């Protein structure tokens, strides 16, 4: 049983799926690399607060909602049997959740502590003496204890900070982001989700649904840009995070498509053996 495509893409069907994916992802990654030349923004501006809201769209509070919306877009296409719709919905949502959660845990508890790279804003604050006499450098900040201890220190020190001036939302974001910097979890998570949806959309969807999934890498690019703009990551952090996210997204796509086809094919064969007729 082949995948059910919403609208036969005509001439686009002659272009291999991998090439169509590459046509989107390669330019997006080139633009991610442009983060090395992003200008600084005023962190006490309304624009900076808008950037915080953008970066928060890829947090663990929002990603489950995005995954659910993505599943709805995928399974709402016409022409699916009830079984196929149910299988796709469950497999896609579970695979997205496990993939995103797995990479987040590995990134946060294995990779980042192993690299041990401090966030650029923490380095700036420590070098300026803004973290107090007991925290003379960034290494001392990370030796304080867990994230909650570090957040409490920042909550005490940042209200007294004059340079750089921080808008309220930016200040809260700096207080929240006290882990290590490499690679960027936001860039990894957003690009993983966007790449999964891009590949599934090009494989299964047509029309407006496919246009939505094709636009998601642009959202992930904006999330990647938001990290160095807020000075909580370096361009290298988001460049590596985005590349890892693309690779993981493609891997999740391959697994999802294989599982869906295997489950639906086995179900069709079981129905045929019972009824004696093709389903």
Tab-separated table of C-alpha atoms in Angstrom:
chain	number	residue	atom	x	y	z
A	1	UNK	CA	0.000	0.000	0.000
A	2	UNK	CA	1.555	3.264	-1.044
A	3	UNK	CA	1.198	6.521	0.850
A	4	UNK	CA	-1.965	8.497	0.186
A	5	UNK	CA	-1.121	11.874	-1.345
A	6	UNK	CA	-3.694	14.650	-1.036
A	7	UNK	CA	-3.303	16.009	-4.545
A	8	UNK	CA	-1.143	14.375	-7.218
A	9	UNK	CA	1.619	16.930	-7.733
A	10	UNK	CA	1.835	16.343	-11.488
A	11	UNK	CA	5.222	17.309	-12.838
A	12	UNK	CA	6.588	17.583	-9.290
A	13	UNK	CA	6.152	13.808	-8.986
A	14	UNK	CA	8.999	13.397	-11.484
A	15	UNK	CA	11.398	15.159	-9.102
A	16	UNK	CA	12.778	12.752	-6.466
A	17	UNK	CA	11.593	13.445	-2.948
A	18	UNK	CA	15.135	13.846	-1.667
A	19	UNK	CA	15.850	16.552	-4.197
A	20	UNK	CA	12.686	18.457	-3.304
A	21	UNK	CA	13.652	18.323	0.369
A	22	UNK	CA	17.175	19.494	-0.427
A	23	UNK	CA	15.867	22.428	-2.476
A	24	UNK	CA	14.299	23.766	0.717
A	25	UNK	CA	16.814	22.741	3.378
A	26	UNK	CA	20.077	23.740	1.678
A	27	UNK	CA	19.114	27.426	1.237
A	28	UNK	CA	17.685	27.458	4.759
A	29	UNK	CA	20.976	26.206	6.176
A	30	UNK	CA	22.960	28.743	4.169
A	31	UNK	CA	20.757	31.399	5.772
A	32	UNK	CA	21.375	29.863	9.204
A	33	UNK	CA	25.090	30.455	8.617
A	34	UNK	CA	24.282	34.123	8.112
A	35	UNK	CA	23.790	34.260	11.889
A	36	UNK	CA	27.543	34.961	12.021
A	37	UNK	CA	26.891	38.419	10.573
A	38	UNK	CA	23.707	39.327	12.427
A	39	UNK	CA	23.820	42.829	13.930
A	40	UNK	CA	23.306	43.420	17.626
A	41	UNK	CA	19.902	44.681	18.710
A	42	UNK	CA	18.972	46.872	21.656
A	43	UNK	CA	17.920	44.427	24.362
A	44	UNK	CA	15.651	46.994	26.018
A	45	UNK	CA	13.591	47.532	22.848
A	46	UNK	CA	10.140	46.330	21.869
A	47	UNK	CA	11.765	44.403	19.038
A	48	UNK	CA	13.843	42.455	21.559
A	49	UNK	CA	10.675	41.475	23.415
A	50	UNK	CA	9.179	40.332	20.109
A	51	UNK	CA	12.280	38.185	19.546
A	52	UNK	CA	11.747	36.594	22.972
A	53	UNK	CA	8.190	35.657	22.007
A	54	UNK	CA	9.521	34.140	18.793
A	55	UNK	CA	12.153	32.076	20.584
A	56	UNK	CA	9.539	30.923	23.113
A	57	UNK	CA	7.515	29.380	20.274
A	58	UNK	CA	9.994	26.480	20.279
A	59	UNK	CA	9.936	25.763	24.015
A	60	UNK	CA	8.578	22.603	25.622
A	61	UNK	CA	5.418	24.469	26.532
A	62	UNK	CA	4.690	25.123	22.839
A	63	UNK	CA	6.189	22.141	20.984
A	64	UNK	CA	3.439	19.660	21.985
A	65	UNK	CA	0.868	22.085	20.573
A	66	UNK	CA	2.879	22.413	17.363
A	67	UNK	CA	3.153	18.626	17.080
A	68	UNK	CA	-0.605	18.257	17.575
A	69	UNK	CA	-1.279	20.918	14.946
A	70	UNK	CA	1.130	19.202	12.583
A	71	UNK	CA	-0.642	15.875	13.021
A	72	UNK	CA	-3.993	17.519	12.287
A	73	UNK	CA	-2.633	19.037	9.076
A	74	UNK	CA	-1.274	15.659	7.974
A	75	UNK	CA	-4.251	13.432	8.760
A	76	UNK	CA	-6.954	15.883	7.672
A	77	UNK	CA	-6.122	15.423	3.996
A	78	UNK	CA	-8.889	13.768	1.973
A	79	UNK	CA	-8.739	10.203	0.705
A	80	UNK	CA	-7.517	8.472	3.862
A	81	UNK	CA	-9.234	5.415	5.273
A	82	UNK	CA	-10.178	5.594	8.938
A	83	UNK	CA	-7.445	3.078	9.754
A	84	UNK	CA	-4.785	4.996	7.870
A	85	UNK	CA	-5.858	8.248	9.511
A	86	UNK	CA	-5.628	6.712	12.990
A	87	UNK	CA	-2.313	4.986	12.345
A	88	UNK	CA	-0.721	8.122	10.931
A	89	UNK	CA	-2.005	10.268	13.774
A	90	UNK	CA	-0.673	8.003	16.510
A	91	UNK	CA	2.632	7.142	14.839
A	92	UNK	CA	3.458	10.716	13.848
A	93	UNK	CA	2.591	12.222	17.237
A	94	UNK	CA	4.446	9.556	19.236
A	95	UNK	CA	7.478	9.630	16.947
A	96	UNK	CA	7.639	13.427	17.075
A	97	UNK	CA	7.349	13.419	20.847
A	98	UNK	CA	9.959	10.705	21.383
A	99	UNK	CA	12.340	12.234	18.862
A	100	UNK	CA	12.159	15.733	20.284
A	101	UNK	CA	12.279	14.565	23.899
A	102	UNK	CA	15.166	12.211	23.231
A	103	UNK	CA	17.348	14.794	21.541
A	104	UNK	CA	16.518	17.363	24.226
A	105	UNK	CA	17.555	15.016	27.027
A	106	UNK	CA	20.750	13.997	25.246
A	107	UNK	CA	21.590	17.606	24.456
A	108	UNK	CA	20.883	18.926	27.949
A	109	UNK	CA	22.332	16.124	30.080
A	110	UNK	CA	25.109	14.658	27.927
A	111	UNK	CA	26.326	16.873	25.097
A	112	UNK	CA	26.151	20.326	26.672
A	113	UNK	CA	27.843	19.294	29.958
A	114	UNK	CA	30.531	17.451	27.973
A	115	UNK	CA	31.375	20.520	25.869
A	116	UNK	CA	31.025	22.770	28.951
A	117	UNK	CA	30.756	26.020	26.963
A	118	UNK	CA	29.349	29.017	28.890
A	119	UNK	CA	26.640	31.215	27.402
A	120	UNK	CA	27.924	34.476	25.912
A	121	UNK	CA	25.652	36.619	28.095
A	122	UNK	CA	27.009	34.920	31.216
A	123	UNK	CA	30.575	35.590	30.068
A	124	UNK	CA	29.692	39.248	29.483
A	125	UNK	CA	28.057	39.602	32.889
A	126	UNK	CA	30.924	37.890	34.714
A	127	UNK	CA	33.596	39.928	32.923
A	128	UNK	CA	31.726	43.114	33.874
A	129	UNK	CA	31.558	42.045	37.533
A	130	UNK	CA	27.762	42.060	37.358
A	131	UNK	CA	27.397	38.674	39.053
A	132	UNK	CA	28.905	39.778	42.335
A	133	UNK	CA	32.322	39.332	43.955
A	134	UNK	CA	31.770	35.626	44.587
A	135	UNK	CA	31.360	34.964	40.867
A	136	UNK	CA	34.454	36.435	39.206
A	137	UNK	CA	34.108	34.499	35.951
A	138	UNK	CA	31.741	32.289	33.959
A	139	UNK	CA	33.282	29.082	35.295
A	140	UNK	CA	32.453	30.149	38.840
A	141	UNK	CA	28.864	30.791	37.781
A	142	UNK	CA	28.452	27.244	36.486
A	143	UNK	CA	30.054	25.829	39.623
A	144	UNK	CA	27.356	27.380	41.812
A	145	UNK	CA	25.065	24.376	41.532
A	146	UNK	CA	22.029	23.486	39.480
A	147	UNK	CA	20.030	25.795	37.244
A	148	UNK	CA	17.722	26.933	40.030
A	149	UNK	CA	20.655	28.221	42.076
A	150	UNK	CA	22.007	30.099	39.082
A	151	UNK	CA	18.581	31.542	38.314
A	152	UNK	CA	18.269	32.823	41.859
A	153	UNK	CA	21.600	34.617	41.553
A	154	UNK	CA	20.541	36.244	38.276
A	155	UNK	CA	17.186	37.190	39.773
A	156	UNK	CA	19.068	39.075	42.475
A	157	UNK	CA	21.692	40.699	40.224
A	158	UNK	CA	19.950	41.582	36.959
A	159	UNK	CA	17.519	44.194	38.340
A	160	UNK	CA	20.603	46.236	39.309
A	161	UNK	CA	22.126	45.914	35.855
A	162	UNK	CA	22.571	49.102	33.847
A	163	UNK	CA	24.606	47.776	30.923
A	164	UNK	CA	23.311	46.174	28.866
A	165	UNK	CA	19.833	47.510	29.546
A	166	UNK	CA	17.276	44.700	29.373
A	167	UNK	CA	13.563	44.788	28.626
A	168	UNK	CA	11.482	42.850	31.190
A	169	UNK	CA	10.902	39.874	28.897
A	170	UNK	CA	14.577	39.732	27.955
A	171	UNK	CA	15.575	39.885	31.624
A	172	UNK	CA	13.270	36.969	32.435
A	173	UNK	CA	14.665	35.035	29.496
A	174	UNK	CA	18.236	35.583	30.678
A	175	UNK	CA	17.225	34.400	34.142
A	176	UNK	CA	15.639	31.262	32.697
A	177	UNK	CA	18.496	30.319	30.368
A	178	UNK	CA	21.303	29.301	32.728
A	179	UNK	CA	22.513	26.074	31.128
A	180	UNK	CA	25.486	25.607	28.862
A	181	UNK	CA	25.412	26.972	25.347
A	182	UNK	CA	26.605	24.361	22.795
A	183	UNK	CA	24.680	23.359	20.792
A	184	UNK	CA	21.481	25.412	20.829
A	185	UNK	CA	18.527	23.348	22.016
A	186	UNK	CA	16.043	25.810	20.530
A	187	UNK	CA	17.656	25.605	17.090
A	188	UNK	CA	17.857	21.815	17.278
A	189	UNK	CA	14.261	21.307	18.377
A	190	UNK	CA	12.701	23.777	15.958
A	191	UNK	CA	14.662	22.483	12.977
A	192	UNK	CA	13.947	18.851	13.886
A	193	UNK	CA	10.210	19.535	13.928
A	194	UNK	CA	10.291	21.689	10.800
A	195	UNK	CA	12.329	19.138	8.828
A	196	UNK	CA	10.029	16.279	9.838
A	197	UNK	CA	6.965	18.242	8.761
A	198	UNK	CA	8.617	19.431	5.545
A	199	UNK	CA	9.489	15.882	4.467
A	200	UNK	CA	6.104	14.450	5.458
A	201	UNK	CA	4.338	17.305	3.695
A	202	UNK	CA	6.278	16.828	0.473
A	203	UNK	CA	5.658	13.085	0.676
A	204	UNK	CA	1.948	13.028	1.579
A	205	UNK	CA	0.384	16.445	1.107
A	206	UNK	CA	-0.579	18.855	-1.636
A	207	UNK	CA	-2.212	22.261	-1.904
A	208	UNK	CA	-2.377	24.568	1.089
A	209	UNK	CA	-1.373	21.846	3.528
A	210	UNK	CA	1.921	21.296	1.739
A	211	UNK	CA	2.546	25.042	1.608
A	212	UNK	CA	2.187	25.209	5.407
A	213	UNK	CA	4.719	22.426	5.988
A	214	UNK	CA	7.116	23.897	3.422
A	215	UNK	CA	7.071	27.226	5.299
A	216	UNK	CA	8.014	25.684	8.661
A	217	UNK	CA	11.794	25.704	8.024
A	218	UNK	CA	11.535	29.493	7.691
A	219	UNK	CA	10.034	29.602	11.191
A	220	UNK	CA	12.877	27.396	12.448
A	221	UNK	CA	15.387	29.734	10.780
A	222	UNK	CA	13.852	32.689	12.636
A	223	UNK	CA	14.093	30.762	15.915
A	224	UNK	CA	17.768	30.085	15.201
A	225	UNK	CA	18.364	33.788	14.539
A	226	UNK	CA	16.619	34.722	17.777
A	227	UNK	CA	19.232	32.999	19.937
A	228	UNK	CA	22.301	35.115	19.043
A	229	UNK	CA	20.101	38.225	18.774
A	230	UNK	CA	19.207	37.732	22.447
A	231	UNK	CA	22.908	37.025	23.168
A	232	UNK	CA	22.175	33.707	24.868
A	233	UNK	CA	23.928	31.708	22.118
A	234	UNK	CA	26.772	32.113	19.679
A	235	UNK	CA	26.289	31.660	15.913
A	236	UNK	CA	28.252	28.399	16.100
A	237	UNK	CA	25.749	27.045	18.637
A	238	UNK	CA	22.753	27.610	16.371
A	239	UNK	CA	24.594	26.532	13.208
A	240	UNK	CA	25.455	23.156	14.707
A	241	UNK	CA	22.061	22.848	16.393
A	242	UNK	CA	20.218	23.510	13.138
A	243	UNK	CA	22.361	20.999	11.240
A	244	UNK	CA	21.749	18.344	13.894
A	245	UNK	CA	18.043	19.158	13.807
A	246	UNK	CA	17.879	18.681	10.043
A	247	UNK	CA	19.566	15.305	10.308
A	248	UNK	CA	17.328	14.154	13.145
A	249	UNK	CA	14.224	15.430	11.373
A	250	UNK	CA	15.067	13.412	8.263
A	251	UNK	CA	15.757	10.336	10.383
A	252	UNK	CA	12.412	10.705	12.149
A	253	UNK	CA	10.696	11.119	8.765
A	254	UNK	CA	12.182	7.861	7.488
A	255	UNK	CA	11.107	6.023	10.648
A	256	UNK	CA	7.597	7.513	10.579
A	257	UNK	CA	7.004	6.655	6.936
A	258	UNK	CA	8.323	3.109	7.412
A	259	UNK	CA	6.152	2.503	10.486
A	260	UNK	CA	3.000	3.886	8.883
A	261	UNK	CA	3.439	1.836	5.713
A	262	UNK	CA	4.310	-1.326	7.642
A	263	UNK	CA	1.353	-1.077	10.022
A	264	UNK	CA	-1.186	-0.188	7.339
A	265	UNK	CA	0.127	-2.870	4.947
A	266	UNK	CA	-0.069	-5.540	7.642
A	267	UNK	CA	-3.584	-4.406	8.508
A	268	UNK	CA	-4.639	-4.585	4.861
A	269	UNK	CA	-3.232	-8.098	4.502
A	270	UNK	CA	-4.971	-9.229	7.690
A	271	UNK	CA	-8.294	-7.852	6.435
A	272	UNK	CA	-7.808	-9.539	3.083
A	273	UNK	CA	-7.085	-12.906	4.703
A	274	UNK	CA	-10.282	-12.683	6.770
A	275	UNK	CA	-12.611	-11.435	4.040
A	276	UNK	CA	-10.999	-13.187	1.148
A	277	UNK	CA	-11.040	-9.993	-0.883
A	278	UNK	CA	-8.620	-7.077	-1.255
A	279	UNK	CA	-9.320	-4.254	1.213
